[in-house]
Short mmCIF file of C-alpha atoms and ligand atoms in Angstrom, two decimals:
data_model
loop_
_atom_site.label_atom_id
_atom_site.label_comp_id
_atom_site.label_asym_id
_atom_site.label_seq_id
_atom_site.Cartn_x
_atom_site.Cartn_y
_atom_site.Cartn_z
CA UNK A 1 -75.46 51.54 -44.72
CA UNK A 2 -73.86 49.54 -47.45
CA UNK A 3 -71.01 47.57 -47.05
CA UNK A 4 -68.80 46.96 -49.64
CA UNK A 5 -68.92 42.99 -50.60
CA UNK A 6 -65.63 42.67 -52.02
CA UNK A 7 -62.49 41.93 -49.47
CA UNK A 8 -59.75 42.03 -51.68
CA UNK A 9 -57.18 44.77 -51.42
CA UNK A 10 -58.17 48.08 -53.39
CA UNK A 11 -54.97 50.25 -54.56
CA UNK A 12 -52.26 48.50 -53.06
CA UNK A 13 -49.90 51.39 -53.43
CA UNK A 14 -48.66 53.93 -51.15
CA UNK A 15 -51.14 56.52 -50.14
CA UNK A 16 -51.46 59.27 -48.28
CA UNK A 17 -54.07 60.79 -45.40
CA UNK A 18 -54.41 64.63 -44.46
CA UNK A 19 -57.56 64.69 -42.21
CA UNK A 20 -57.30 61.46 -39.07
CA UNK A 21 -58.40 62.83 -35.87
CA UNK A 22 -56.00 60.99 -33.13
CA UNK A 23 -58.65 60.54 -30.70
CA UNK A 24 -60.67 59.22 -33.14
CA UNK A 25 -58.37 56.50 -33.79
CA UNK A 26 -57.19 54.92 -30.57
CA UNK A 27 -57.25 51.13 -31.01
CA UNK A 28 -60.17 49.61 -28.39
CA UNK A 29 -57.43 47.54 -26.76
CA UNK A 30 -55.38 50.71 -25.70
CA UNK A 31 -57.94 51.85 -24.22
CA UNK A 32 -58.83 49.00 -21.87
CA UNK A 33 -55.25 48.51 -20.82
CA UNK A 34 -55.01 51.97 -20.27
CA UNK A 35 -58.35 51.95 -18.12
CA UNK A 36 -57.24 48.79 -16.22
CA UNK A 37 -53.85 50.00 -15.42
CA UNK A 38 -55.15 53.63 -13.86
CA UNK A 39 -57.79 51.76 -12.12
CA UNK A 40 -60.47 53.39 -13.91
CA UNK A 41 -63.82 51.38 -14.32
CA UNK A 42 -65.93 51.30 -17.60
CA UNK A 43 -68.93 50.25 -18.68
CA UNK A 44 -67.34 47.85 -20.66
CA UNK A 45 -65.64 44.68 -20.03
CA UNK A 46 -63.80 43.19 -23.62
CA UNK A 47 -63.11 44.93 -26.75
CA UNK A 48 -66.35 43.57 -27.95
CA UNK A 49 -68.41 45.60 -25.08
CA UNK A 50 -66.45 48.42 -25.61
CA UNK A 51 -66.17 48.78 -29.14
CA UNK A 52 -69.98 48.40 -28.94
CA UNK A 53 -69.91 51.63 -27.02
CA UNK A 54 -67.49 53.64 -29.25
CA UNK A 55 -68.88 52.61 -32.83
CA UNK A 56 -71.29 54.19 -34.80
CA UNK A 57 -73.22 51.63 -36.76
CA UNK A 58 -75.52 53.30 -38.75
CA UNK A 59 -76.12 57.23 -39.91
CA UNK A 60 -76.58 58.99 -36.30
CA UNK A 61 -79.83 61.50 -35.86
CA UNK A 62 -77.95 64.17 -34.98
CA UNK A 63 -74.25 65.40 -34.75
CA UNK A 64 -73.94 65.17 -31.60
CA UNK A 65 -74.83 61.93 -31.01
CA UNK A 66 -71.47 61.42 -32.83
CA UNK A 67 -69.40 63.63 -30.84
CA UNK A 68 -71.10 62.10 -27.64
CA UNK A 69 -69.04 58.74 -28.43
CA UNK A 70 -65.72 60.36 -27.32
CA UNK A 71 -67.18 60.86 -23.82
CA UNK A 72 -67.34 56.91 -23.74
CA UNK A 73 -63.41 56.99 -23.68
CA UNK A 74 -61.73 60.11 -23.87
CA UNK A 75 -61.45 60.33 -19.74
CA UNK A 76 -59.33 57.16 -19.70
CA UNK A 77 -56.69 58.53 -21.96
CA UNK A 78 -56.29 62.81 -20.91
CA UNK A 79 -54.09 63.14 -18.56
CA UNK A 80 -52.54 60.66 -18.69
CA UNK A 81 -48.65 61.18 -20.26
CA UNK A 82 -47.60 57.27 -21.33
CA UNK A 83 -51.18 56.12 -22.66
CA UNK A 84 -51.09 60.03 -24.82
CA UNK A 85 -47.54 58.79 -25.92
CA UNK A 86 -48.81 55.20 -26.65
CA UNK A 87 -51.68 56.53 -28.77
CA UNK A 88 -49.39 58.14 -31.02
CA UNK A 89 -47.13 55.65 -31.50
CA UNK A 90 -49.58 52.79 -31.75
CA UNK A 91 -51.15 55.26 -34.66
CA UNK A 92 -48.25 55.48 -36.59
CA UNK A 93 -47.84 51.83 -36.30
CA UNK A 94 -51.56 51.90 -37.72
CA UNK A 95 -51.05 53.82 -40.46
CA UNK A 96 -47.96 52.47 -41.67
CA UNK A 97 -49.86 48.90 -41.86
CA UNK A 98 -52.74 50.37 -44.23
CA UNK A 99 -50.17 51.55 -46.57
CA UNK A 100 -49.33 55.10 -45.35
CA UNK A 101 -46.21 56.80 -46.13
CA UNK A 102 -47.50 60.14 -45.19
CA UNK A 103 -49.89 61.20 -42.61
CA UNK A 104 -51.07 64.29 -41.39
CA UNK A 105 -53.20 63.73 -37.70
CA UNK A 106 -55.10 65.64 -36.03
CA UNK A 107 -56.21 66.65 -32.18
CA UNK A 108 -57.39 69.08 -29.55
CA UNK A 109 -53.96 69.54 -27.00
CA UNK A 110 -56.75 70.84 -24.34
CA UNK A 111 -59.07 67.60 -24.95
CA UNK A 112 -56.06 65.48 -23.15
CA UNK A 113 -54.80 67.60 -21.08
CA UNK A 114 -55.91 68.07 -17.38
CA UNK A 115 -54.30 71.43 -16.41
CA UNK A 116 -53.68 74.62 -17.60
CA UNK A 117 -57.14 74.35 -19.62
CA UNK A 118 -60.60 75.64 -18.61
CA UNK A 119 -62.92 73.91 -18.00
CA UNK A 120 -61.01 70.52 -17.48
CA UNK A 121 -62.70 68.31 -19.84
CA UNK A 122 -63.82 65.11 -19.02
CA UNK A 123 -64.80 65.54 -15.22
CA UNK A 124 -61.04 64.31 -14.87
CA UNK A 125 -59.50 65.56 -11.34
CA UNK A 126 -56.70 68.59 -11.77
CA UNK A 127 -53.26 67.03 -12.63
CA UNK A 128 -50.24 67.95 -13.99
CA UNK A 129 -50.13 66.99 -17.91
CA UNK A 130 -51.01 70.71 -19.82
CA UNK A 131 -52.01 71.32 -23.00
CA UNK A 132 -48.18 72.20 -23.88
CA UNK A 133 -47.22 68.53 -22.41
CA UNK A 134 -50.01 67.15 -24.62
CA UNK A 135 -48.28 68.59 -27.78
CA UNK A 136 -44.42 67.77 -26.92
CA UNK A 137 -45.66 63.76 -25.68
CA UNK A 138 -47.81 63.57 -29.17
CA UNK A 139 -44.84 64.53 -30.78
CA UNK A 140 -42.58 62.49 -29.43
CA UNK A 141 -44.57 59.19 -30.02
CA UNK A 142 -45.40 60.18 -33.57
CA UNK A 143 -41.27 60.31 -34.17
CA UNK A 144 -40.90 57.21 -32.28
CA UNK A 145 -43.34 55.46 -34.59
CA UNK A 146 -41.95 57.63 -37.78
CA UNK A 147 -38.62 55.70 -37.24
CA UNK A 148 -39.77 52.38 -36.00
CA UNK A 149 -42.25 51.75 -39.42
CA UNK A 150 -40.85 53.90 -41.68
CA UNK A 151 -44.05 56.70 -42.43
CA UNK A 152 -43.91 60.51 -42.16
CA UNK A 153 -45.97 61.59 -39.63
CA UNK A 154 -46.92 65.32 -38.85
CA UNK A 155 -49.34 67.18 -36.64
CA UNK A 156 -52.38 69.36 -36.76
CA UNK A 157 -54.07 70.94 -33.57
CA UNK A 158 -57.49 71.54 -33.67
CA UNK A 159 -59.32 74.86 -32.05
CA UNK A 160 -62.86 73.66 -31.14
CA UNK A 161 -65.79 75.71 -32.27
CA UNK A 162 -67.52 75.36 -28.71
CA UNK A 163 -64.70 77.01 -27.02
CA UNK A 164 -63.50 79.99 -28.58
CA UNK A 165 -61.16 80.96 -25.65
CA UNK A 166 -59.07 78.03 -26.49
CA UNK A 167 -57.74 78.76 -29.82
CA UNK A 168 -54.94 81.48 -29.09
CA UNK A 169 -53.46 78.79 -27.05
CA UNK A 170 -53.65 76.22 -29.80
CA UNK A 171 -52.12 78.96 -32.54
CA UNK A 172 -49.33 79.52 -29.97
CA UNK A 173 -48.62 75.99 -29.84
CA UNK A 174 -48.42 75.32 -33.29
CA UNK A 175 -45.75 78.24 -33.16
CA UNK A 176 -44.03 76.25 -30.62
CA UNK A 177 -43.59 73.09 -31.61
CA UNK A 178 -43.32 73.92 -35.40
CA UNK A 179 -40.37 72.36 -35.13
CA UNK A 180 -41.75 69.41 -33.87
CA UNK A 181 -43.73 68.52 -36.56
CA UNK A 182 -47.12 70.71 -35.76
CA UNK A 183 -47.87 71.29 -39.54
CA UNK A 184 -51.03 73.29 -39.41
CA UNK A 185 -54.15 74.30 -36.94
CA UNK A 186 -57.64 73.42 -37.55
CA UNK A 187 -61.17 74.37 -36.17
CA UNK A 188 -63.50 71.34 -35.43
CA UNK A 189 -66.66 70.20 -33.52
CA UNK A 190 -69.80 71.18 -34.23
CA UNK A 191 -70.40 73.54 -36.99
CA UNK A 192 -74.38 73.43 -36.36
CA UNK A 193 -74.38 74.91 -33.21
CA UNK A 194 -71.63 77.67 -33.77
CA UNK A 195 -71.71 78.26 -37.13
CA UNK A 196 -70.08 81.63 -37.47
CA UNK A 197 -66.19 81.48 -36.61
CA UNK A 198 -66.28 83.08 -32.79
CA UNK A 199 -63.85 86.42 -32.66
CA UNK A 200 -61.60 84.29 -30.79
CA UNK A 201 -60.90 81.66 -34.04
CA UNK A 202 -61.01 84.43 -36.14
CA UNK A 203 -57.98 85.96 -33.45
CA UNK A 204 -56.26 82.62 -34.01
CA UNK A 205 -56.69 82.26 -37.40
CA UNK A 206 -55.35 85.70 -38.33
CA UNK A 207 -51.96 85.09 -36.14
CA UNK A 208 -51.83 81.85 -38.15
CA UNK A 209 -51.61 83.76 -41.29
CA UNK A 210 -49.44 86.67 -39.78
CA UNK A 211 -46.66 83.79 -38.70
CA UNK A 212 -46.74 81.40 -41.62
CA UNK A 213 -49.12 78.27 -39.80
CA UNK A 214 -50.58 76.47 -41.90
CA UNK A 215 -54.62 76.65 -41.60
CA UNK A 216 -57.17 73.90 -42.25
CA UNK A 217 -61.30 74.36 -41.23
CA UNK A 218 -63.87 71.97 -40.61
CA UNK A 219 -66.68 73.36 -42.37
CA UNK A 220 -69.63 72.49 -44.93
CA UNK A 221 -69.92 68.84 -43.20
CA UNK A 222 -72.79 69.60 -41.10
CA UNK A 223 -73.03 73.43 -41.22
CA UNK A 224 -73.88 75.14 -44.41
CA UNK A 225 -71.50 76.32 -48.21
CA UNK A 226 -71.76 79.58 -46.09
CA UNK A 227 -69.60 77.93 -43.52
CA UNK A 228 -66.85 77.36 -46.69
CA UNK A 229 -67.06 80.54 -47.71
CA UNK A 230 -66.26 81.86 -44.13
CA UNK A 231 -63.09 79.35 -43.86
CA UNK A 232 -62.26 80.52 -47.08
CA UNK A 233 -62.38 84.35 -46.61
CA UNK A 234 -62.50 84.77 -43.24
CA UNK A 235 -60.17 82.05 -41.72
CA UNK A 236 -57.85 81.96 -44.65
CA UNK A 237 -58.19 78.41 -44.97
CA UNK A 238 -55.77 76.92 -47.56
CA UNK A 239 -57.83 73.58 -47.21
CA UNK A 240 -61.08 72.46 -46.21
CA UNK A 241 -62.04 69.42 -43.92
CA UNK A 242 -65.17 67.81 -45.35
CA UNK A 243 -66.90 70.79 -47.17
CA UNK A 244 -69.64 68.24 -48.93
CA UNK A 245 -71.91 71.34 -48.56
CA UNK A 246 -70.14 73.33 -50.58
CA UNK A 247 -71.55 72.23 -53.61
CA UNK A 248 -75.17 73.86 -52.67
CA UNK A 249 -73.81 77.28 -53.78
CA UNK A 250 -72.62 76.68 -57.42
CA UNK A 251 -70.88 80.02 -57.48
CA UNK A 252 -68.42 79.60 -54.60
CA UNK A 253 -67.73 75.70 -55.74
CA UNK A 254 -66.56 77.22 -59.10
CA UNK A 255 -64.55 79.31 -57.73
CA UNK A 256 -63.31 77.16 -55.34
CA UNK A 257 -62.22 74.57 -58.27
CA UNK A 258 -60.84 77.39 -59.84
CA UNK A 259 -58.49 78.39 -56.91
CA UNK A 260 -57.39 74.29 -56.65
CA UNK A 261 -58.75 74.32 -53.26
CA UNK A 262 -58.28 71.15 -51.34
CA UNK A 263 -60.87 68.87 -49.62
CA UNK A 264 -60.43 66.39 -47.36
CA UNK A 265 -63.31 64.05 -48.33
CA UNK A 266 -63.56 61.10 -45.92
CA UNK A 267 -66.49 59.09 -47.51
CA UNK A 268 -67.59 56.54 -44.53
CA UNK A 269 -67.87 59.53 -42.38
CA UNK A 270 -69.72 61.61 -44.31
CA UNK A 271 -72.34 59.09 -44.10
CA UNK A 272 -72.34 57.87 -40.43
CA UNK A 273 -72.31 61.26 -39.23
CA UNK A 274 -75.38 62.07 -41.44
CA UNK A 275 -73.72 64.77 -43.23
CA UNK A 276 -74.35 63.01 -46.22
CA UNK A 277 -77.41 61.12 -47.98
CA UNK A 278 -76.70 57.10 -47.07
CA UNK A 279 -76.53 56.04 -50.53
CA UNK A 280 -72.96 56.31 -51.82
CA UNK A 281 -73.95 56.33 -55.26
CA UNK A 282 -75.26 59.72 -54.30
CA UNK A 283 -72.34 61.28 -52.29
CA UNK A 284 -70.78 64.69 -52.75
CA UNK A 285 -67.08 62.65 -53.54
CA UNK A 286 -68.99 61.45 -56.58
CA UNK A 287 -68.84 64.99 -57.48
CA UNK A 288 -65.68 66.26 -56.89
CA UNK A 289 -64.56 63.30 -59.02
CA UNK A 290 -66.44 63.55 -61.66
CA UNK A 291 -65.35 67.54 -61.42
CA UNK A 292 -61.41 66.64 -61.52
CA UNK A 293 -61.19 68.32 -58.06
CA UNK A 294 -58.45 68.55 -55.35
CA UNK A 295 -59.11 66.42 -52.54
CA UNK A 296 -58.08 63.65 -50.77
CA UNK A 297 -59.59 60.35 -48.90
CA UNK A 298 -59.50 60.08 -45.69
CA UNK A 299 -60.80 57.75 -42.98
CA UNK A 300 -61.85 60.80 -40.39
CA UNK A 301 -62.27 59.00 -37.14
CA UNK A 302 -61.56 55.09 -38.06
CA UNK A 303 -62.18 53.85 -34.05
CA UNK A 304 -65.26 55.26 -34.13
CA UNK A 305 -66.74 54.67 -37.58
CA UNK A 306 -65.04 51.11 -36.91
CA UNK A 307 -62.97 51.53 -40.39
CA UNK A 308 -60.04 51.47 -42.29
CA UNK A 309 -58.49 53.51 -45.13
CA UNK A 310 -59.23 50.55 -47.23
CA UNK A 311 -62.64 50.46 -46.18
CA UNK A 312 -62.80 54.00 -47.70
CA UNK A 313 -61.25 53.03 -50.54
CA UNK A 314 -63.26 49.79 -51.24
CA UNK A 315 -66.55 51.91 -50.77
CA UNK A 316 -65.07 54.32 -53.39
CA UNK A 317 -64.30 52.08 -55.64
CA UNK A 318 -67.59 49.76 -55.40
CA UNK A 319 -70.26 53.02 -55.11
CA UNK A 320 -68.47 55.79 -56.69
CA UNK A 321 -66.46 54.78 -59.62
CA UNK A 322 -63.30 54.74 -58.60
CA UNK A 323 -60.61 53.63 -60.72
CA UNK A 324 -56.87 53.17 -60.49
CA UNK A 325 -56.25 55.99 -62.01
CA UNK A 326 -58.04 58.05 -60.15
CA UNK A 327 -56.80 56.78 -56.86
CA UNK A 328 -53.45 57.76 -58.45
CA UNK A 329 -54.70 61.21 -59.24
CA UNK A 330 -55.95 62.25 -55.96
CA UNK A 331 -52.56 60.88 -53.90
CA UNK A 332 -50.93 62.95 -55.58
CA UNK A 333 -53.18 66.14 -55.23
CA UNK A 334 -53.03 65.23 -51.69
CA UNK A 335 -49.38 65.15 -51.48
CA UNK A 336 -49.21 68.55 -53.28
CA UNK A 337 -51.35 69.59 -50.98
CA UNK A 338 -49.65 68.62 -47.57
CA UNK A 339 -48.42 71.42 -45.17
CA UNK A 340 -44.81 70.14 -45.07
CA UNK A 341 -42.44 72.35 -46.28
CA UNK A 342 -42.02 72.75 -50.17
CA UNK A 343 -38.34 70.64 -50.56
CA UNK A 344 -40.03 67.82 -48.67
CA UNK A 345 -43.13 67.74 -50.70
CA UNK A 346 -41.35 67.50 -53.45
CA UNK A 347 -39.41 64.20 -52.52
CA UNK A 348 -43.01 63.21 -51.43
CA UNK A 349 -44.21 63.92 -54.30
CA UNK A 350 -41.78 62.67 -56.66
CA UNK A 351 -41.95 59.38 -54.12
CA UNK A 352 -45.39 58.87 -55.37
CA UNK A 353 -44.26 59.38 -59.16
CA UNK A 354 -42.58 56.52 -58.93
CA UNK A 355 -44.24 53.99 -56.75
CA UNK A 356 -47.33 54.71 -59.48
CA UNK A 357 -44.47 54.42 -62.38
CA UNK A 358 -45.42 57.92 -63.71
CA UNK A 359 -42.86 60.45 -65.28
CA UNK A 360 -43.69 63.46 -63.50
CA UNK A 361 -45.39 65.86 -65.50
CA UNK A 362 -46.84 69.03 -64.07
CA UNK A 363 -50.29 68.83 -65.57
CA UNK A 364 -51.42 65.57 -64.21
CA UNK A 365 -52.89 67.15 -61.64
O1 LIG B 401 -65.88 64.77 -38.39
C1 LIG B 401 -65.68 65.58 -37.48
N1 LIG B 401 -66.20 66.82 -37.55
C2 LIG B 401 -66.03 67.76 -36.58
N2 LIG B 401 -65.34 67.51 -35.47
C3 LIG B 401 -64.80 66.28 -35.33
C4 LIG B 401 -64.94 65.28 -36.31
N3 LIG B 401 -64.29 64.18 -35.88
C5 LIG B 401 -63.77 64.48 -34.68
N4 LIG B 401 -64.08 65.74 -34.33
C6 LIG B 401 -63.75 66.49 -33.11
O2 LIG B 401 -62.41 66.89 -33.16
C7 LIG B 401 -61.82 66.70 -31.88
C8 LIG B 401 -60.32 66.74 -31.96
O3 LIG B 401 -59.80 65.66 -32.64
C9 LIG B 401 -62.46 65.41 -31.43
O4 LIG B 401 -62.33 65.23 -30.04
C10 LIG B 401 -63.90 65.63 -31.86
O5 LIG B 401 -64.59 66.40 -30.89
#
């Protein structure tokens, strides 16, 4: 894979990021205190060892092999209610660094949790933190780092597509805590094995609608434009994680670009999970920016692609032809395109007006 030569800062503005998985951006260190302090043993000894188990290098053979890097680290922090706390915090704290004034994160509240969710995943031993405990402890580190560094941070929890009988829970939980800062819910994993949205997402997805959640879908990453089309009509999905393969049916991109659909592009990823070919010259964001469409950039899973948001952004800028302007452009969309509420979009909005010294004007975007 390519790596950009340059090292100096690209857009040095505020920015913002809709699709960050939170367990795909624990910081290696975290996770060794964490594992040292429980007692738990790993393979690894130093951050070197262990980031050497977590990072994907190059474009992986198959899917899985990417989701397979969780298992390397994942047991160490479930269950557990100060490191699921610490993670949030320590992501804010993150995010705020690479220039972030508003984030949107992601996670599965059964993925940490280690009761109330079956099967317990992990191998972890029954204890007492639930999926419900996973939500409220996420939330309250996110507004612990929100005041401490000064970013917006808000909350999306994903259903997985392997296990259908978890999403009612998640939908009810975004009803809970929607005043908590869960934004939205989401449907990830692995599109190739389970292409077709399960009766039980599709159960999910339409109580979503029916109270006023906010929906987001994984789909057209590694699954097929068919899988877009489902999110779209099916799922209701007012934006769509990844959906490179969206442009292999002409028909439904048009109409997609028609509707202002958002994507949340996240360029590094889309290559080290072999979604995309490894040339960056070549990518799908090319595309969408060439097409003027609504989309954002986004790192994905930065622990485990070992990046940054500016990485992202460098590679844009060096393979795809991104300028300023553009950078500009697609902040913006992205704010527009946030699931807070409209007054507070707005401000965002109008926030990113003038950090970019823009009058606003309606048909920028
Ligand atoms: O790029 C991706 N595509 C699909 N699923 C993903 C991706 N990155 C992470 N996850 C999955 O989402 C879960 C909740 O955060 C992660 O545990 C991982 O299994």
């Amino acid at each position: 894979m390519a790596q950009p030569a340059s090292t100096e800062t690209i857009f040095n503005k505020p920015k913002i990021e809709l699709h960050v998985h939170l367990d795909g951006a624990i910081r290696v260190k975290t996770i060794l205190d964490v594992a040292r302090r429980r007692g738990i043993v790993l393979k690894a000894e130093n951050e070197d060892q262990m980031k050497h188990l977590c990072v994907v290098h190059k474009p992986v053979k198959e899917f899985t092999e990417f989701l397979d890097k969780f298992e390397e680290y994942m047991h160490v922090i479930a269950g557990d209610r100060e490191a699921i706390k610490r993670i949030a915090y320590e992501f804010v704290e993150d995010k705020s660094k690479e220039g972030v004034i508003y984030v949107e994160v992601r996670y599965s509240p059964h993925f940490l949790a280690n009761t109330d969710v079956e099967p317990i995943p992990w191998n972890q031993k029954e204890g007492d933190v639930s999926p419900s405990d996973v939500v409220h402890l996420v939330n309250q580190g996110l507004a612990e780092g929100e005041r401490d560094f000064n970013i917006k941070a808000r909350s999306i929890l994903c259903c997985m597509r392997h296990m259908p009988n978890w999403s009612m829970e998640v939908v009810e939980l975004c009803k809970k805590y929607k005043d908590e800062g869960v934004v939205a819910i989401d449907l990830a994993g692995d599109e190739s094995i389970n292409c077709e949205a399960q009766p039980g997402h599709r159960l999910a997805y339409e109580e979503a609608v029916k109270c006023g959640i906010h929906r987001t879908v994984h789909a057209g990453e590694g699954g097929p434009s068919s899988a877009v089309k489902e999110a779209v009509e099916v799922l209701k999905a007012e934006r769509i994680g990844h959906g490179y393969n969206t442009l292999d049916d002409r028909v439904l991109y048009k109409q997609l670009l028609e509707q202002n659909m958002h994507f949340e592009l996240c360029p590094i990823s889309s290559v080290l999970t072999a979604a995309c070919d490894p040339d960056y010259t070549k990518n799908p964001v090319v595309t969408f920016k060439n097409d003027k469409a609504n989309y954002s950039l986004n790192t994905d899973d930065p622990l485990i692609f070992d990046s940054t948001l500016q990485l992202d952004y460098r590679t844009a800028q060096e393979y795809m032809g991104f300028t300023e302007e553009e950078f500009e452009r697609l902040n913006i969309n992205s704010a527009k395109s946030s699931f807070l509420p409209e007054k507070e979009k707005k401000e965002l909005v109008n926030k990113l007006y003038e950090a970019y010294s823009m009058v606003e004007n309606s048909e920028t975007a």
